[in-house]
Amino acid sequence: MVAMIMLSISNGMTMTGITAFDASLLDEFGWSRGALKFRDMFNLLLAALLSPFIGALIDRVGVRALVLFGSVLLAILYVAYSQVASIA
């Protein structure tokens, strides 16, 4: 149950929460919406490709350690996202 809640929160932050910054990024840098939304496609593709490996890692390491690692990584990447200067 807790893993499901954590997945809902992390997916909400990475797939829909991050879109709150889209208008600001488009205005600031003048990027096209398609180029910016490529980020979402890349995110989904990467998640699909890594899912089998993460599942095996969960079996070996356990959910608790990976949730802690993922939460810290998500926080760090949100800070890094504030420093974005180019679409690449």
Tab-separated table of N, CA and C in Angstrom:
chain	number	residue	atom	x	y	z
A	1	MET	N	0.821	-1.197	0.000
A	1	MET	CA	0.000	0.000	0.000
A	1	MET	C	0.864	1.259	0.000
A	2	VAL	N	1.903	1.262	0.826
A	2	VAL	CA	2.785	2.428	0.902
A	2	VAL	C	3.529	2.621	-0.416
A	3	ALA	N	3.962	1.510	-1.030
A	3	ALA	CA	4.664	1.606	-2.313
A	3	ALA	C	3.758	2.214	-3.381
A	4	MET	N	2.476	1.868	-3.365
A	4	MET	CA	1.527	2.425	-4.321
A	4	MET	C	1.372	3.932	-4.112
A	5	ILE	N	1.317	4.363	-2.870
A	5	ILE	CA	1.199	5.790	-2.566
A	5	ILE	C	2.455	6.527	-3.007
A	6	MET	N	3.617	5.945	-2.729
A	6	MET	CA	4.878	6.577	-3.146
A	6	MET	C	4.960	6.673	-4.666
A	7	LEU	N	4.532	5.639	-5.370
A	7	LEU	CA	4.532	5.656	-6.829
A	7	LEU	C	3.602	6.744	-7.354
A	8	SER	N	2.435	6.885	-6.737
A	8	SER	CA	1.502	7.926	-7.149
A	8	SER	C	2.087	9.317	-6.946
A	9	ILE	N	2.754	9.518	-5.828
A	9	ILE	CA	3.363	10.824	-5.551
A	9	ILE	C	4.512	11.107	-6.512
A	10	SER	N	5.399	10.135	-6.687
A	10	SER	CA	6.558	10.382	-7.554
A	10	SER	C	6.137	10.539	-9.007
A	11	ASN	N	5.184	9.741	-9.476
A	11	ASN	CA	4.707	9.921	-10.847
A	11	ASN	C	3.981	11.251	-11.004
A	12	GLY	N	3.247	11.650	-9.998
A	12	GLY	CA	2.588	12.948	-10.050
A	12	GLY	C	3.581	14.088	-10.127
A	13	MET	N	4.674	13.970	-9.418
A	13	MET	CA	5.688	15.028	-9.432
A	13	MET	C	6.476	15.047	-10.736
A	14	THR	N	6.717	13.880	-11.314
A	14	THR	CA	7.538	13.851	-12.521
A	14	THR	C	6.734	14.009	-13.805
A	15	MET	N	5.487	13.549	-13.822
A	15	MET	CA	4.715	13.618	-15.063
A	15	MET	C	3.783	14.823	-15.130
A	16	THR	N	3.172	15.193	-14.045
A	16	THR	CA	2.227	16.311	-14.107
A	16	THR	C	2.690	17.514	-13.306
A	17	GLY	N	3.390	17.304	-12.214
A	17	GLY	CA	3.844	18.426	-11.397
A	17	GLY	C	4.857	19.297	-12.109
A	18	ILE	N	5.711	18.680	-12.883
A	18	ILE	CA	6.764	19.418	-13.580
A	18	ILE	C	6.189	20.309	-14.678
A	19	THR	N	4.985	19.993	-15.156
A	19	THR	CA	4.381	20.811	-16.211
A	19	THR	C	3.973	22.191	-15.702
A	20	ALA	N	3.975	22.394	-14.402
A	20	ALA	CA	3.671	23.723	-13.858
A	20	ALA	C	4.709	24.747	-14.310
A	21	PHE	N	5.893	24.282	-14.673
A	21	PHE	CA	6.961	25.178	-15.107
A	21	PHE	C	6.984	25.383	-16.614
A	22	ASP	N	6.132	24.685	-17.360
A	22	ASP	CA	6.180	24.753	-18.819
A	22	ASP	C	5.982	26.169	-19.353
A	23	ALA	N	4.973	26.860	-18.889
A	23	ALA	CA	4.703	28.210	-19.405
A	23	ALA	C	5.878	29.136	-19.154
A	24	SER	N	6.468	29.037	-17.976
A	24	SER	CA	7.618	29.886	-17.659
A	24	SER	C	8.808	29.567	-18.551
A	25	LEU	N	9.054	28.280	-18.788
A	25	LEU	CA	10.178	27.885	-19.649
A	25	LEU	C	9.950	28.326	-21.088
A	26	LEU	N	8.721	28.178	-21.581
A	26	LEU	CA	8.423	28.597	-22.951
A	26	LEU	C	8.588	30.103	-23.111
A	27	ASP	N	8.133	30.876	-22.132
A	27	ASP	CA	8.273	32.336	-22.194
A	27	ASP	C	9.720	32.770	-22.074
A	28	GLU	N	10.444	32.161	-21.156
A	28	GLU	CA	11.828	32.559	-20.876
A	28	GLU	C	12.767	32.238	-22.031
A	29	PHE	N	12.650	31.042	-22.590
A	29	PHE	CA	13.632	30.590	-23.569
A	29	PHE	C	13.115	30.586	-25.006
A	30	GLY	N	11.804	30.701	-25.200
A	30	GLY	CA	11.258	30.731	-26.547
A	30	GLY	C	11.283	29.384	-27.253
A	31	TRP	N	11.286	28.303	-26.494
A	31	TRP	CA	11.292	26.968	-27.094
A	31	TRP	C	9.914	26.644	-27.640
A	32	SER	N	9.872	25.692	-28.573
A	32	SER	CA	8.569	25.228	-29.052
A	32	SER	C	7.970	24.262	-28.029
A	33	ARG	N	6.664	24.191	-28.000
A	33	ARG	CA	5.995	23.287	-27.058
A	33	ARG	C	6.331	21.831	-27.371
A	34	GLY	N	6.473	21.502	-28.652
A	34	GLY	CA	6.826	20.139	-29.046
A	34	GLY	C	8.194	19.725	-28.533
A	35	ALA	N	9.151	20.638	-28.624
A	35	ALA	CA	10.497	20.339	-28.121
A	35	ALA	C	10.472	20.149	-26.608
A	36	LEU	N	9.692	20.961	-25.932
A	36	LEU	CA	9.600	20.842	-24.478
A	36	LEU	C	8.875	19.559	-24.074
A	37	LYS	N	7.857	19.179	-24.810
A	37	LYS	CA	7.095	17.969	-24.480
A	37	LYS	C	7.851	16.697	-24.846
A	38	PHE	N	8.916	16.831	-25.618
A	38	PHE	CA	9.777	15.678	-25.883
A	38	PHE	C	10.312	15.130	-24.566
A	39	ARG	N	10.452	16.015	-23.584
A	39	ARG	CA	10.881	15.617	-22.241
A	39	ARG	C	9.945	14.554	-21.670
A	40	ASP	N	8.644	14.731	-21.828
A	40	ASP	CA	7.674	13.769	-21.302
A	40	ASP	C	7.773	12.423	-22.014
A	41	MET	N	7.941	12.471	-23.339
A	41	MET	CA	8.072	11.221	-24.086
A	41	MET	C	9.343	10.475	-23.665
A	42	PHE	N	10.420	11.217	-23.500
A	42	PHE	CA	11.677	10.621	-23.072
A	42	PHE	C	11.539	10.013	-21.676
A	43	ASN	N	10.846	10.692	-20.802
A	43	ASN	CA	10.611	10.210	-19.440
A	43	ASN	C	9.843	8.888	-19.452
A	44	LEU	N	8.777	8.816	-20.241
A	44	LEU	CA	7.977	7.592	-20.321
A	44	LEU	C	8.754	6.446	-20.968
A	45	LEU	N	9.502	6.748	-22.000
A	45	LEU	CA	10.296	5.728	-22.678
A	45	LEU	C	11.373	5.172	-21.754
A	46	LEU	N	12.046	6.054	-21.046
A	46	LEU	CA	13.079	5.614	-20.107
A	46	LEU	C	12.478	4.770	-18.985
A	47	ALA	N	11.326	5.160	-18.472
A	47	ALA	CA	10.657	4.375	-17.429
A	47	ALA	C	10.286	2.991	-17.941
A	48	ALA	N	9.792	2.917	-19.178
A	48	ALA	CA	9.419	1.623	-19.749
A	48	ALA	C	10.640	0.724	-19.931
A	49	LEU	N	11.736	1.291	-20.368
A	49	LEU	CA	12.942	0.495	-20.596
A	49	LEU	C	13.592	0.027	-19.298
A	50	LEU	N	13.522	0.853	-18.264
A	50	LEU	CA	14.189	0.517	-17.008
A	50	LEU	C	13.334	-0.301	-16.051
A	51	SER	N	12.025	-0.380	-16.286
A	51	SER	CA	11.129	-1.072	-15.360
A	51	SER	C	11.523	-2.514	-15.046
A	52	PRO	N	11.884	-3.341	-16.020
A	52	PRO	CA	12.273	-4.713	-15.669
A	52	PRO	C	13.510	-4.768	-14.768
A	53	PHE	N	14.452	-3.878	-15.014
A	53	PHE	CA	15.674	-3.856	-14.210
A	53	PHE	C	15.405	-3.337	-12.800
A	54	ILE	N	14.547	-2.345	-12.689
A	54	ILE	CA	14.198	-1.816	-11.378
A	54	ILE	C	13.419	-2.862	-10.583
A	55	GLY	N	12.556	-3.619	-11.253
A	55	GLY	CA	11.826	-4.697	-10.587
A	55	GLY	C	12.764	-5.733	-9.997
A	56	ALA	N	13.791	-6.110	-10.764
A	56	ALA	CA	14.786	-7.067	-10.261
A	56	ALA	C	15.574	-6.461	-9.106
A	57	LEU	N	15.870	-5.170	-9.199
A	57	LEU	CA	16.598	-4.492	-8.127
A	57	LEU	C	15.760	-4.416	-6.859
A	58	ILE	N	14.463	-4.218	-6.997
A	58	ILE	CA	13.569	-4.210	-5.838
A	58	ILE	C	13.602	-5.563	-5.135
A	59	ASP	N	13.618	-6.640	-5.923
A	59	ASP	CA	13.681	-7.980	-5.331
A	59	ASP	C	14.974	-8.201	-4.560
A	60	ARG	N	16.066	-7.631	-5.038
A	60	ARG	CA	17.374	-7.841	-4.395
A	60	ARG	C	17.631	-6.901	-3.229
A	61	VAL	N	17.313	-5.618	-3.416
A	61	VAL	CA	17.661	-4.597	-2.420
A	61	VAL	C	16.506	-4.328	-1.465
A	62	GLY	N	15.309	-4.323	-1.984
A	62	GLY	CA	14.140	-4.013	-1.171
A	62	GLY	C	13.562	-2.657	-1.521
A	63	VAL	N	12.289	-2.509	-1.223
A	63	VAL	CA	11.572	-1.289	-1.575
A	63	VAL	C	12.035	-0.103	-0.747
A	64	ARG	N	12.236	-0.307	0.540
A	64	ARG	CA	12.552	0.807	1.443
A	64	ARG	C	13.804	1.566	1.003
A	65	ALA	N	14.871	0.845	0.683
A	65	ALA	CA	16.124	1.492	0.278
A	65	ALA	C	15.950	2.233	-1.046
A	66	LEU	N	15.225	1.630	-1.970
A	66	LEU	CA	15.048	2.277	-3.266
A	66	LEU	C	14.122	3.485	-3.192
A	67	VAL	N	13.118	3.444	-2.328
A	67	VAL	CA	12.245	4.609	-2.154
A	67	VAL	C	13.042	5.760	-1.548
A	68	LEU	N	13.873	5.478	-0.580
A	68	LEU	CA	14.707	6.521	0.016
A	68	LEU	C	15.658	7.108	-1.022
A	69	PHE	N	16.323	6.234	-1.767
A	69	PHE	CA	17.239	6.701	-2.814
A	69	PHE	C	16.493	7.522	-3.863
A	70	GLY	N	15.347	7.025	-4.311
A	70	GLY	CA	14.566	7.731	-5.322
A	70	GLY	C	14.062	9.080	-4.854
A	71	SER	N	13.663	9.172	-3.591
A	71	SER	CA	13.190	10.448	-3.043
A	71	SER	C	14.299	11.479	-2.993
A	72	VAL	N	15.475	11.053	-2.569
A	72	VAL	CA	16.632	11.963	-2.527
A	72	VAL	C	17.022	12.381	-3.945
A	73	LEU	N	17.044	11.423	-4.867
A	73	LEU	CA	17.386	11.719	-6.252
A	73	LEU	C	16.376	12.677	-6.873
A	74	LEU	N	15.096	12.477	-6.603
A	74	LEU	CA	14.061	13.367	-7.133
A	74	LEU	C	14.244	14.791	-6.611
A	75	ALA	N	14.559	14.940	-5.331
A	75	ALA	CA	14.800	16.275	-4.770
A	75	ALA	C	16.004	16.940	-5.421
A	76	ILE	N	17.072	16.191	-5.600
A	76	ILE	CA	18.278	16.736	-6.229
A	76	ILE	C	17.995	17.157	-7.670
A	77	LEU	N	17.240	16.340	-8.395
A	77	LEU	CA	16.944	16.659	-9.789
A	77	LEU	C	15.997	17.845	-9.926
A	78	TYR	N	15.111	18.040	-8.959
A	78	TYR	CA	14.281	19.248	-8.987
A	78	TYR	C	15.133	20.497	-8.798
A	79	VAL	N	16.128	20.436	-7.935
A	79	VAL	CA	17.055	21.569	-7.767
A	79	VAL	C	17.843	21.784	-9.058
A	80	ALA	N	18.307	20.705	-9.674
A	80	ALA	CA	19.036	20.816	-10.937
A	80	ALA	C	18.144	21.377	-12.040
A	81	TYR	N	16.862	21.023	-12.018
A	81	TYR	CA	15.924	21.521	-13.029
A	81	TYR	C	15.799	23.036	-12.969
A	82	SER	N	16.010	23.608	-11.808
A	82	SER	CA	15.935	25.067	-11.694
A	82	SER	C	17.101	25.759	-12.387
A	83	GLN	N	18.123	25.005	-12.746
A	83	GLN	CA	19.300	25.574	-13.402
A	83	GLN	C	19.313	25.338	-14.910
A	84	VAL	N	18.218	24.861	-15.477
A	84	VAL	CA	18.161	24.578	-16.905
A	84	VAL	C	18.375	25.849	-17.705
A	85	ALA	N	19.247	25.757	-18.708
A	85	ALA	CA	19.520	26.915	-19.552
A	85	ALA	C	19.320	26.614	-21.032
A	86	SER	N	19.220	25.343	-21.394
A	86	SER	CA	18.999	25.001	-22.799
A	86	SER	C	18.088	23.788	-22.887
A	87	ILE	N	17.502	23.587	-24.052
A	87	ILE	CA	16.584	22.472	-24.241
A	87	ILE	C	17.330	21.136	-24.218
A	88	ALA	N	18.585	21.132	-24.589
A	88	ALA	CA	19.378	19.890	-24.587
A	88	ALA	C	19.654	19.464	-23.180
